[in-house]
Amino acid sequence: MRSRIAVCCAKWVYRMIHLFHLGDGAALPGAVAKRIDPGILRMLAGMVTEGVLVVLGTNGKTTVNSILYQVLKEQGKTVLANRTGANMENGITTAFVLAADAREGIQADYACIEVDENAAFTVLPQLMPAGILLTNLFRDQLDRYGEVDAVYERIRRAIFQTPDAVLILNGDDALLSDLLSECPNRAVTYGIEEAVFDEAAKPRVREGVFCRFCGRRLVYTLVHYGQLGHYYCPGCGRKRPRPDDWADRVHIEGEACCFRLDGRLLRPRMTARYQIYNILAAYAALKAVEGPVDRFGSAIEKFDFDNHRESRFYIDGASIQLYLAKNPVGFQQKLSLLCQDPGRKDVLILVNDTAQDGRDVSWLWDVDFEYLKEARPAAIVVGGKRRYDMGLRLKYEEIPCRVTEHIPKAIRKLAASGTKNLYILVNYSSLYPIHRMLCRWEEKENIYSWKEEEK
Amino acid sequence: MKLVIGHFYPELLNLYGDRGNLSCLRMRLQWRGIGVTVVPLAAGEPVDFSGLDLVLMGGGSDREQELACGFLQKIKGEFYRYVEEGGTVLAVCGGYQLLGEYYQTRTKKLKGLGILGIHTTWEPARLVGNIILDSGLCADAIVGFENHGGRTWIGDYEPLGRVRLGLGNTGDGAWEGIHYKNVIGTYLHGPLLPKNPQICDLLLETALKEKYGSAVRLSPLPDELEQIAGREMVKRGRRRQGRGLFH
């Protein structure tokens, strides 16, 4: 009874929020439901028939989660997933209560839930997941999360409460793979077998250079990027696990990055190589929980990697690519993409320091910006709340740039009179506002040209 | 003229973009036509302090700091002499804590280098936020970001500055950092030097004077961007004054 009231109230709150345009209602309905019935998340999660899949890790959570969602749907399953950014307890509860029916509860085969590292400890025991997927561990928003060792510890303690879940982890990650010996859970790993990443993609500041167990320096026979690669410890002998699922024969066809997975050649619509990890992760996870993988290949080839994190727009006859670059490793990957584009280009970098971004902008100095020089942009403009800090960072790399206080105007100008090939790199809080703005501009422009044609 | 900068444990003590301090020191020498060599010191290897003009130490996680601490014990004596004889040192965060006698973490007591008679104790509430100091060492306000679980008790030592906004050494909003002989210890990230070029030039002048005997006056550099970035933070700080946490 209590849970029924909780679901009804949450839905009513959600409707009110939208009726009066009070925000997106991603967290409040869940908070209300939890207040009425503290056991609501545990109960609804328990009704998912084939299992809950949890995605954890610094980079790639949202992409992996949407791959899982799409691939499962494509294969005829009913799937519940939480929305981007709604990955704290209230956001996750909101996803469940809004998908529930007051009388029937949840009717879903799977739930794919990305969980913030800080929420994992409280959320995991309520979700009782069938599988916990771990993408990677990099330094990110140190003022909010603390250093990677602290994040590792939080994740370890969270997993410890769910010993029945199977772990699906990136075995190339020298930090994450420590969980294999520290958690009692059954585990599978995935990895990339061959050299794939260029120098620009590899930040020089790395985590976990020394073994957690014996303190010796790890030896790498192959470095992918960060602490990802093929490693072993000469002290205690621990080493990269032999992956249960792996990618090899990576090559470029046209603009697309193709590779072989489980004996099948995949041609996904993506250019960034780190996406290989995201696809591998999803595949390994589905196999590990005995989910459907028969049509994984065709589903992934249809998958749209544009999910707001790498989007392309055409405005004023210019191609505009919007990239999220919210931490050093993520930023480095995006710089590597810039270097791979041999054409003339302009670059706009926007840095904010809201609570979502992390208040501390010191991390900009962990990015190797010399590769921005190598990408040889015609113009570099910096903006956002911490534009002067960004400008200062480039100054010490001897990269000239212009500081702007008016972002829309700067974009308009670069699009109209620049190289017609603009890259915009943003951290979290500017991503959606800029995305919305570019969508609006593009739409207007398309309506305009369509009208022209009618005449 | 030429300076040799020893960078302590770039693989262990490299949190919070602190290598920006190194590029700041290096570039500001290069821009003035002064030679510079950076010696990255690998953990566990012997160090020849007589060849170093300036020593830089950053911070790491508790685990990494413990490892670094073990390596440093072996060169404790030489490091102590280097400091007492006027060697220039910038130690940030974990490096600052390591200069002291001990660091009591949540679980254990890490023995420090004992170069300074200070000590640090860990408390669960982290001290996080933007910070502004007034210091006798430079005319402009020092701006940065602090993020530490340790509280450092400096006794009668001279602090780096008075906290105008923020939390400081022990979280009481009074004093921050330490200044002893030619050593500066501080919790300030940002990184410290690019944001506060006056401190950078002070360290360089000190090191040059120690090396070449006579006082050196560095030629001024165009620092407009640094000044604007600093002023921007001071302005934001003023708006927040009296409204609790400063972001």
XYZ file of C-alpha atoms in Angstrom:
702
model
C 0.000 0.000 0.000
C 2.721 2.341 1.060
C 4.656 1.711 -2.123
C 1.559 2.425 -4.224
C 1.134 5.793 -2.565
C 4.847 6.468 -3.060
C 4.632 5.747 -6.792
C 1.464 7.829 -7.233
C 2.882 10.798 -5.364
C 6.157 10.680 -7.246
C 4.321 10.682 -10.569
C 2.146 13.558 -9.463
C 5.228 15.542 -8.423
C 6.798 14.828 -11.796
C 3.692 16.086 -13.620
C 3.605 19.233 -11.507
C 7.260 19.964 -12.167
C 6.622 19.777 -15.895
C 3.298 21.598 -15.772
C 4.901 24.580 -14.101
C 8.278 24.270 -15.831
C 10.119 23.923 -12.547
C 13.044 21.980 -13.975
C 13.528 18.548 -15.462
C 12.259 16.547 -12.463
C 15.135 14.105 -12.552
C 15.633 13.829 -8.809
C 12.702 15.211 -6.794
C 10.083 12.511 -7.599
C 12.506 9.855 -6.365
C 13.192 11.815 -3.203
C 9.449 12.080 -2.518
C 8.892 8.369 -3.120
C 11.755 7.455 -0.823
C 10.358 9.692 1.883
C 7.007 7.901 1.749
C 8.449 4.405 1.388
C 12.137 4.025 2.207
C 12.113 0.510 0.738
C 10.721 1.592 -2.639
C 13.915 1.279 -4.684
C 14.740 -2.150 -3.270
C 11.224 -3.387 -3.982
C 10.965 -2.057 -7.534
C 14.473 -3.210 -8.446
C 13.575 -6.683 -7.202
C 10.728 -6.851 -9.734
C 13.022 -6.617 -12.758
C 12.755 -10.141 -14.138
C 16.103 -10.863 -15.754
C 18.302 -8.582 -13.758
C 19.715 -5.167 -12.992
C 22.981 -4.095 -14.632
C 24.975 -1.391 -12.888
C 27.618 0.710 -14.668
C 30.367 2.310 -12.590
C 33.626 4.094 -13.439
C 35.069 7.484 -14.310
C 34.671 7.738 -18.073
C 32.232 6.049 -20.434
C 29.384 5.315 -17.991
C 26.702 7.076 -19.985
C 27.813 5.650 -23.321
C 28.058 2.077 -22.036
C 24.668 2.405 -20.387
C 23.008 3.613 -23.556
C 24.690 0.860 -25.585
C 23.281 -1.727 -23.168
C 19.873 -0.091 -23.343
C 19.804 0.030 -27.147
C 21.183 -3.445 -27.707
C 18.719 -5.022 -25.296
C 15.785 -3.144 -26.820
C 16.899 -4.081 -30.294
C 16.631 -7.703 -29.206
C 13.044 -7.330 -28.044
C 13.582 -6.809 -24.319
C 11.804 -4.238 -22.200
C 14.466 -2.132 -20.548
C 14.507 0.556 -17.909
C 17.418 3.006 -17.714
C 18.221 6.144 -15.765
C 18.784 9.406 -17.551
C 22.134 11.029 -18.122
C 23.373 12.707 -14.996
C 20.562 11.290 -12.831
C 22.930 8.794 -11.277
C 22.652 9.584 -7.564
C 20.171 7.770 -5.315
C 17.273 10.146 -5.966
C 17.807 10.142 -9.721
C 17.907 6.358 -9.842
C 14.809 6.066 -7.656
C 13.066 8.530 -9.981
C 13.839 6.304 -12.976
C 12.236 3.319 -11.225
C 9.131 5.031 -9.847
C 8.329 6.766 -13.123
C 8.591 3.461 -14.969
C 6.376 1.738 -12.407
C 2.652 1.232 -12.401
C 1.037 1.888 -9.011
C -0.782 -1.453 -9.083
C 1.505 -3.690 -11.093
C 4.882 -2.313 -10.128
C 7.746 -2.659 -12.594
C 7.408 -4.677 -15.742
C 10.853 -4.838 -17.234
C 13.249 -7.559 -18.328
C 16.344 -5.501 -17.581
C 17.316 -2.308 -15.815
C 20.518 -0.547 -16.937
C 21.612 1.897 -14.269
C 24.674 4.109 -14.225
C 25.698 4.933 -10.694
C 27.852 7.800 -9.445
C 30.853 6.523 -7.488
C 29.761 8.527 -4.451
C 26.288 6.946 -4.485
C 27.425 3.343 -5.066
C 27.676 2.423 -1.401
C 24.043 3.215 -0.615
C 22.529 2.292 -3.970
C 24.131 -1.063 -4.778
C 22.615 -3.084 -1.910
C 19.175 -1.735 -2.850
C 19.534 -2.650 -6.504
C 21.032 -6.111 -5.862
C 22.400 -6.146 -9.412
C 23.055 -9.272 -11.450
C 26.111 -7.596 -12.933
C 28.356 -4.676 -11.992
C 30.328 -3.217 -14.865
C 33.440 -1.149 -14.176
C 34.799 0.955 -17.029
C 37.945 2.651 -15.667
C 39.306 4.791 -12.826
C 40.866 8.156 -13.613
C 41.329 11.351 -11.658
C 38.161 13.397 -11.915
C 36.812 16.335 -9.904
C 39.182 15.802 -7.009
C 37.325 18.261 -4.805
C 34.203 16.099 -5.057
C 35.517 12.548 -5.402
C 38.995 12.703 -3.852
C 41.962 10.935 -5.395
C 41.548 7.659 -7.294
C 42.664 5.578 -4.316
C 39.756 6.948 -2.310
C 37.326 6.244 -5.171
C 38.696 2.707 -5.492
C 38.117 2.132 -1.801
C 34.539 3.408 -2.007
C 33.794 1.143 -4.953
C 35.375 -1.833 -3.224
C 33.242 -1.356 -0.129
C 30.115 -0.926 -2.256
C 30.757 -4.153 -4.168
C 31.456 -6.002 -0.955
C 27.766 -5.721 -0.046
C 26.656 -7.493 -3.214
C 28.689 -10.718 -3.337
C 26.250 -12.394 -5.747
C 26.730 -9.880 -8.545
C 29.147 -10.813 -11.293
C 31.831 -8.201 -11.910
C 32.605 -7.185 -15.470
C 35.783 -5.172 -15.394
C 38.300 -3.598 -17.671
C 41.276 -5.878 -17.180
C 43.562 -3.403 -18.959
C 43.070 -1.009 -16.031
C 45.896 -1.730 -13.591
C 43.968 -0.113 -10.726
C 40.578 -1.725 -11.305
C 41.963 -5.218 -11.730
C 43.072 -5.139 -8.083
C 39.386 -5.733 -7.319
C 39.741 -9.233 -8.741
C 41.678 -10.367 -5.694
C 39.948 -8.052 -3.221
C 36.311 -8.963 -3.921
C 34.734 -12.388 -3.443
C 32.527 -11.965 -6.528
C 32.677 -13.998 -9.699
C 34.364 -11.813 -12.317
C 35.006 -11.561 -16.037
C 37.379 -9.130 -17.725
C 37.730 -7.475 -21.107
C 40.626 -5.787 -22.862
C 42.213 -4.625 -26.081
C 44.912 -6.940 -27.398
C 46.973 -4.658 -29.605
C 48.382 -1.121 -29.818
C 45.578 1.228 -30.854
C 46.143 4.661 -29.333
C 48.490 7.392 -30.544
C 50.818 9.442 -28.352
C 48.429 12.389 -28.162
C 45.895 10.162 -26.390
C 48.282 9.298 -23.571
C 48.488 11.786 -20.700
C 51.909 11.902 -19.087
C 50.562 12.114 -15.562
C 49.370 8.628 -14.688
C 47.758 6.892 -11.758
C 48.745 3.650 -10.117
C 52.338 3.514 -11.295
C 53.195 1.411 -8.252
C 51.670 -1.908 -7.210
C 48.973 -1.622 -4.539
C 50.071 -4.848 -2.883
C 53.862 -4.732 -2.841
C 54.770 -1.147 -3.825
C 56.970 -2.115 -6.788
C 56.772 -0.179 -10.047
C 54.526 -1.973 -12.547
C 56.077 -2.936 -15.875
C 54.112 -2.293 -19.062
C 54.648 -4.229 -22.263
C 51.978 -2.100 -23.949
C 50.429 1.193 -22.819
C 46.974 2.089 -24.175
C 46.490 5.337 -22.232
C 46.657 6.350 -18.572
C 47.181 3.202 -16.520
C 45.397 1.113 -19.165
C 47.540 -1.436 -20.953
C 49.343 -4.747 -20.601
C 51.174 -4.767 -17.271
C 52.688 -7.006 -14.659
C 54.278 -6.524 -11.264
C 57.855 -7.775 -10.956
C 57.420 -7.796 -7.162
C 54.372 -9.914 -6.359
C 53.736 -11.300 -9.820
C 50.195 -10.054 -10.321
C 49.471 -9.216 -13.934
C 46.859 -8.174 -16.448
C 44.258 -10.929 -16.486
C 43.775 -12.794 -19.727
C 40.570 -11.160 -20.978
C 37.399 -13.212 -21.392
C 36.337 -10.849 -24.185
C 38.769 -8.895 -26.268
C 39.095 -6.660 -29.311
C 41.752 -7.024 -31.985
C 42.386 -6.233 -35.667
C 41.565 -2.579 -35.088
C 41.627 -0.583 -38.312
C 40.111 2.460 -39.956
C 37.619 2.191 -42.816
C 36.891 5.641 -44.197
C 36.278 7.645 -41.028
C 35.022 4.730 -38.972
C 37.049 2.710 -36.511
C 36.453 -1.047 -37.009
C 37.593 -4.049 -34.991
C 37.048 -7.718 -34.362
C 35.060 -8.893 -31.359
C 34.508 -12.545 -30.579
C 35.468 -13.535 -34.129
C 33.161 -11.048 -35.809
C 34.205 -7.863 -37.580
C 32.270 -4.833 -36.285
C 31.809 -1.589 -38.181
C 30.241 0.785 -35.649
C 29.548 4.402 -36.594
C 32.259 5.938 -34.464
C 35.584 7.658 -34.947
C 37.010 7.709 -31.418
C 39.035 4.642 -30.568
C 38.277 4.648 -26.866
C 34.729 3.696 -27.853
C 36.108 0.198 -28.452
C 36.263 -0.146 -24.671
C 32.645 0.938 -24.309
C 31.434 -1.598 -26.860
C 33.579 -4.354 -25.372
C 32.276 -3.570 -21.904
C 28.645 -3.824 -22.968
C 29.250 -7.072 -24.824
C 31.147 -8.663 -21.938
C 28.434 -7.584 -19.501
C 25.595 -9.072 -21.530
C 27.459 -12.343 -21.893
C 28.322 -12.424 -18.203
C 24.678 -12.164 -17.106
C 23.600 -14.572 -19.844
C 21.736 -11.845 -21.665
C 21.040 -11.914 -25.400
C 24.022 -11.226 -27.684
C 22.901 -12.856 -30.958
C 22.143 -9.548 -32.613
C 24.746 -7.509 -30.745
C 26.731 -6.831 -33.919
C 23.869 -5.446 -35.977
C 22.584 -3.442 -33.006
C 25.968 -1.834 -32.398
C 26.371 -0.952 -36.065
C 23.102 0.943 -35.843
C 24.021 2.618 -32.554
C 24.245 6.404 -32.681
C 27.331 7.524 -30.769
C 26.108 11.096 -30.972
C 24.443 10.947 -27.570
C 25.168 14.591 -26.796
C 28.787 13.849 -25.986
C 30.207 13.874 -29.462
C 27.769 15.714 -31.642
C 28.125 17.357 -35.006
C 26.164 20.346 -36.258
C 26.094 22.263 -39.533
C 25.604 25.976 -39.071
C 26.413 28.802 -41.475
C 27.972 26.218 -43.756
C 30.437 25.243 -41.038
C 30.809 21.871 -39.390
C 30.710 22.253 -35.600
C 31.697 19.351 -33.365
C 30.854 19.537 -29.682
C 32.961 17.395 -27.339
C 32.674 16.819 -23.614
C 36.107 17.014 -21.985
C 35.602 16.988 -18.247
C 38.764 15.423 -16.844
C 42.414 15.053 -17.910
C 42.104 11.649 -19.580
C 38.884 12.634 -21.331
C 40.446 15.888 -22.526
C 43.488 14.041 -23.818
C 41.300 11.706 -25.877
C 39.592 14.684 -27.469
C 42.925 16.336 -28.277
C 43.938 13.107 -29.965
C 40.800 13.339 -32.138
C 41.745 16.904 -33.078
C 45.212 15.740 -34.086
C 43.692 13.038 -36.294
C 41.837 15.656 -38.333
C 44.377 16.847 -40.945
C 42.140 19.697 -42.155
C 42.203 23.356 -41.121
C 40.264 23.957 -37.929
C 39.305 26.381 -35.178
C 39.006 25.454 -31.523
C 36.835 26.899 -28.765
C 37.486 25.716 -25.202
C 34.958 26.472 -22.459
C 35.873 25.881 -18.818
C 33.444 26.314 -15.931
C 33.785 25.591 -12.228
C 30.227 24.965 -11.019
C 29.529 22.201 -8.506
C 28.863 19.834 -11.429
C 32.244 20.544 -12.988
C 34.273 20.529 -9.808
C 35.262 23.821 -8.196
C 38.953 23.227 -8.692
C 40.384 23.875 -12.153
C 43.918 22.697 -11.316
C 43.269 19.611 -13.455
C 43.791 21.682 -16.593
C 47.505 21.412 -15.826
C 47.342 17.608 -15.954
C 46.345 17.784 -19.634
C 49.205 17.724 -22.170
C 48.222 20.743 -24.238
C 51.270 20.543 -26.450
C 49.111 18.274 -28.618
C 46.753 21.168 -29.193
C 49.713 22.913 -30.769
C 50.312 19.827 -32.870
C 46.714 19.921 -34.123
C 47.605 23.371 -35.548
C 44.292 25.204 -35.213
C 43.910 28.468 -37.133
C 42.285 30.155 -34.135
C 41.902 29.225 -30.478
C 39.311 30.978 -28.337
C 38.734 30.296 -24.642
C 35.620 31.101 -22.636
C 33.567 30.127 -19.597
C 33.766 31.137 -15.958
C 37.425 30.188 -15.695
C 38.470 31.508 -19.104
C 41.493 33.332 -17.689
C 42.769 30.155 -16.050
C 42.404 28.367 -19.365
C 44.198 31.209 -21.128
C 46.969 31.017 -18.548
C 47.316 27.274 -19.086
C 47.840 27.858 -22.818
C 50.216 30.749 -22.169
C 52.617 28.398 -20.393
C 52.446 26.083 -23.386
C 53.194 29.123 -25.592
C 49.935 28.700 -27.485
C 48.345 32.036 -28.436
C 44.615 32.313 -27.803
C 41.844 34.867 -27.521
C 39.670 35.182 -24.406
C 35.951 35.721 -24.995
C 33.254 36.854 -22.604
C 30.421 36.274 -25.028
C 30.222 32.619 -26.035
C 27.298 32.642 -28.541
C 28.845 35.565 -30.385
C 32.231 33.828 -30.476
C 30.687 30.662 -31.907
C 28.723 32.639 -34.514
C 31.846 34.480 -35.552
C 34.021 31.382 -35.773
C 31.322 29.556 -37.739
C 30.779 32.406 -40.162
C 34.302 33.580 -40.850
C 36.597 30.819 -39.617
C 37.878 27.673 -41.278
C 34.333 26.202 -41.411
C 35.569 23.388 -39.208
C 35.019 24.261 -35.561
C 35.647 22.098 -32.531
C 34.075 23.088 -29.216
C 35.454 21.419 -26.091
C 33.427 21.926 -22.932
C 33.255 20.574 -19.428
C 30.045 19.348 -17.912
C 27.940 22.383 -17.101
C 28.220 23.977 -20.546
C 27.501 20.760 -22.434
C 23.711 20.825 -22.423
C 23.202 24.597 -22.754
C 25.592 24.723 -25.724
C 24.071 21.568 -27.204
C 20.583 23.042 -26.967
C 21.744 26.321 -28.465
C 23.418 24.618 -31.424
C 20.340 22.436 -31.989
C 18.187 25.542 -32.053
C 20.462 27.333 -34.486
C 20.721 24.325 -36.735
C 16.978 23.794 -36.739
C 16.294 27.413 -37.605
C 18.763 27.279 -40.368
C 17.297 24.085 -41.773
C 13.770 25.495 -41.662
C 15.100 28.499 -43.465
C 16.761 26.547 -46.254
C 13.697 24.328 -46.579
C 11.553 27.443 -47.112
C 14.010 28.654 -49.680
C 13.589 25.401 -51.568
C 9.791 25.699 -51.515
C 9.938 29.020 -53.228
C 73.220 31.711 -15.478
C 71.490 28.423 -15.039
C 69.340 26.630 -12.464
C 68.891 22.929 -11.813
C 65.432 21.992 -10.506
C 64.952 18.672 -8.743
C 61.394 17.352 -9.043
C 60.597 14.919 -6.281
C 58.800 11.838 -7.454
C 56.808 12.960 -10.494
C 55.248 9.489 -10.613
C 54.051 9.471 -7.018
C 53.489 13.053 -5.976
C 51.641 14.530 -8.924
C 48.094 15.268 -7.784
C 46.009 18.331 -8.631
C 47.981 19.609 -11.598
C 50.981 20.471 -9.456
C 53.359 19.862 -12.316
C 52.107 23.279 -13.484
C 54.494 24.675 -10.860
C 57.352 23.046 -12.702
C 56.384 24.426 -16.103
C 55.976 27.865 -14.526
C 59.494 27.812 -13.036
C 60.935 26.501 -16.283
C 59.170 28.896 -18.640
C 59.854 31.986 -16.554
C 63.551 31.178 -16.648
C 63.503 30.439 -20.370
C 61.601 33.617 -21.180
C 64.418 35.560 -19.499
C 67.140 33.663 -21.296
C 68.326 31.863 -18.153
C 69.273 28.211 -18.545
C 67.260 25.525 -16.764
C 67.545 21.773 -16.292
C 64.831 19.707 -14.677
C 65.924 16.520 -12.934
C 62.975 14.158 -12.416
C 63.901 12.186 -9.309
C 62.790 8.594 -9.485
C 61.465 7.031 -6.305
C 64.060 4.983 -4.467
C 67.118 6.330 -6.230
C 69.899 8.282 -4.471
C 69.825 12.068 -4.774
C 72.823 14.392 -5.064
C 71.589 17.551 -3.363
C 74.791 19.458 -4.114
C 73.757 19.584 -7.763
C 70.251 20.965 -7.082
C 69.378 24.665 -6.878
C 65.651 24.309 -6.298
C 63.566 21.400 -5.063
C 59.921 20.851 -5.900
C 57.646 18.408 -4.063
C 53.975 17.787 -4.838
C 51.255 15.760 -3.179
C 49.768 12.309 -3.682
C 47.077 10.060 -2.249
C 47.655 8.684 1.250
C 48.921 5.411 -0.215
C 51.318 7.134 -2.608
C 52.470 9.487 0.122
C 53.299 6.523 2.310
C 55.407 5.038 -0.484
C 57.146 8.384 -1.040
C 57.731 8.668 2.684
C 59.538 5.331 2.710
C 61.834 6.423 -0.126
C 62.535 9.793 1.489
C 63.680 8.299 4.795
C 66.859 7.161 3.041
C 67.844 10.705 2.018
C 66.546 12.471 5.120
C 69.967 13.639 6.340
C 71.039 15.145 3.021
C 67.680 16.858 2.570
C 67.959 18.380 6.069
C 71.433 19.777 5.322
C 70.231 21.151 1.975
C 67.489 23.128 3.730
C 69.694 24.349 6.605
C 72.330 25.559 4.163
C 69.775 27.742 2.378
C 68.497 25.411 -0.349
C 65.273 26.596 -2.012
C 62.251 24.319 -1.655
C 58.614 24.504 -2.706
C 56.540 21.776 -1.072
C 52.821 21.564 -1.831
C 50.154 19.604 0.025
C 51.543 16.099 0.644
C 55.078 17.402 0.175
C 54.405 20.076 2.809
C 53.160 17.450 5.264
C 56.189 15.242 4.601
C 58.600 18.019 5.638
C 57.227 17.783 9.167
C 57.844 15.292 11.945
C 54.871 13.065 11.357
C 51.483 12.754 9.701
C 48.859 10.966 11.753
C 46.492 9.505 9.109
C 43.217 7.753 9.811
C 44.955 4.454 10.345
C 48.639 5.063 11.013
C 51.386 7.479 11.910
C 53.645 8.260 8.957
C 57.098 9.415 9.926
C 58.049 12.562 8.030
C 61.427 14.012 7.124
C 61.613 15.983 10.346
C 63.129 18.967 8.575
C 60.556 21.276 10.132
C 59.232 20.946 13.665
C 55.627 20.757 12.523
C 53.129 17.910 12.391
C 49.876 16.999 10.697
C 46.776 15.182 11.922
C 44.033 13.792 9.734
C 40.357 14.602 10.259
C 37.446 13.157 8.302
C 36.009 16.505 7.139
C 38.118 17.655 4.199
C 38.994 21.313 3.850
C 38.012 22.138 0.284
C 37.566 25.392 -1.579
C 39.072 28.452 -3.177
C 41.420 30.365 -0.920
C 42.971 33.834 -0.830
C 45.968 34.839 1.303
C 47.737 38.060 2.177
C 51.432 37.447 2.492
C 54.452 39.538 3.369
C 56.316 37.796 0.555
C 54.483 39.539 -2.264
C 52.366 42.604 -2.901
C 49.443 40.875 -4.646
C 47.059 38.541 -2.856
C 47.925 34.839 -3.257
C 45.083 32.859 -4.833
C 44.637 29.093 -5.038
C 42.534 26.087 -4.165
C 42.886 24.003 -1.023
C 41.823 20.365 -0.711
C 43.197 18.524 2.288
C 42.117 16.175 5.050
C 45.211 16.882 7.161
C 45.498 19.740 9.668
C 49.045 21.038 9.933
C 50.215 22.532 13.226
C 53.152 24.865 12.637
C 53.746 26.149 16.174
C 55.905 29.271 16.203
C 57.053 29.054 12.599
C 56.271 31.907 10.247
C 53.223 31.119 8.101
C 53.162 31.795 4.353
C 50.231 34.139 4.753
C 47.103 35.207 6.576
C 43.899 33.702 5.232
C 41.638 36.372 3.794
C 39.117 33.832 2.534
C 39.235 30.087 3.008
C 40.287 27.619 5.698
C 44.072 27.345 5.934
C 46.487 25.098 7.844
C 44.089 23.855 10.493
C 40.715 24.832 9.077
C 40.181 27.793 11.407
C 40.618 30.386 8.662
C 43.610 32.050 10.315
C 46.954 31.119 8.746
C 48.153 29.149 5.766
C 51.418 27.450 4.858
C 54.871 27.970 6.197
C 57.940 30.031 5.339
C 61.218 28.876 6.857
C 64.609 29.982 5.527
C 64.208 29.402 1.780
C 61.457 26.830 2.135
C 57.841 27.472 1.248
C 55.325 24.845 2.301
C 51.643 25.253 1.430
C 48.351 23.496 0.751
C 47.612 25.738 -2.218
C 46.914 24.098 -5.560
C 45.771 26.019 -8.553
C 48.638 25.346 -9.323
C 50.300 27.877 -7.016
C 53.039 29.380 -9.190
C 51.309 30.121 -12.522
C 48.540 31.846 -10.573
C 50.982 33.755 -8.391
C 53.990 34.620 -10.555
C 55.421 36.834 -7.810
C 55.999 33.749 -5.658
C 57.539 31.983 -8.639
C 59.980 34.834 -9.253
C 60.784 35.022 -5.546
C 61.776 31.337 -5.542
C 63.870 31.840 -8.667
C 65.632 34.919 -7.278
C 66.363 33.107 -4.024
C 67.807 30.102 -5.826
C 69.909 32.295 -8.126
C 71.223 34.296 -5.173
C 72.169 31.126 -3.293
C 73.968 29.843 -6.344
C 75.735 32.966 -7.590
C 76.256 34.821 -4.298
C 74.965 38.264 -5.237
C 71.377 39.441 -5.275
C 69.695 38.898 -8.628
C 66.915 41.102 -9.930
C 64.856 39.279 -12.548
C 63.587 41.337 -15.459
C 59.806 41.842 -15.399
C 57.585 39.731 -17.670
C 54.200 40.670 -19.113
C 51.879 39.144 -16.504
C 48.570 40.762 -17.438
C 46.748 37.458 -17.814
C 47.995 36.242 -14.408
C 46.855 39.493 -12.830
C 43.413 39.358 -14.432
C 42.963 35.693 -13.391
C 43.985 36.559 -9.822
C 41.836 39.693 -9.651
C 38.849 37.738 -10.984
C 39.108 35.302 -8.061
C 39.581 38.104 -5.528
C 36.501 39.812 -6.957
C 34.467 36.616 -6.673
C 35.773 36.156 -3.151
C 34.647 39.621 -2.144
C 31.131 38.939 -3.408
C 31.007 35.807 -1.278
C 32.457 37.315 1.840
C 30.271 36.698 4.839
C 28.216 34.093 3.005
C 29.979 30.998 4.273
C 31.890 28.760 1.884
C 33.780 30.495 -0.854
C 33.452 28.931 -4.291
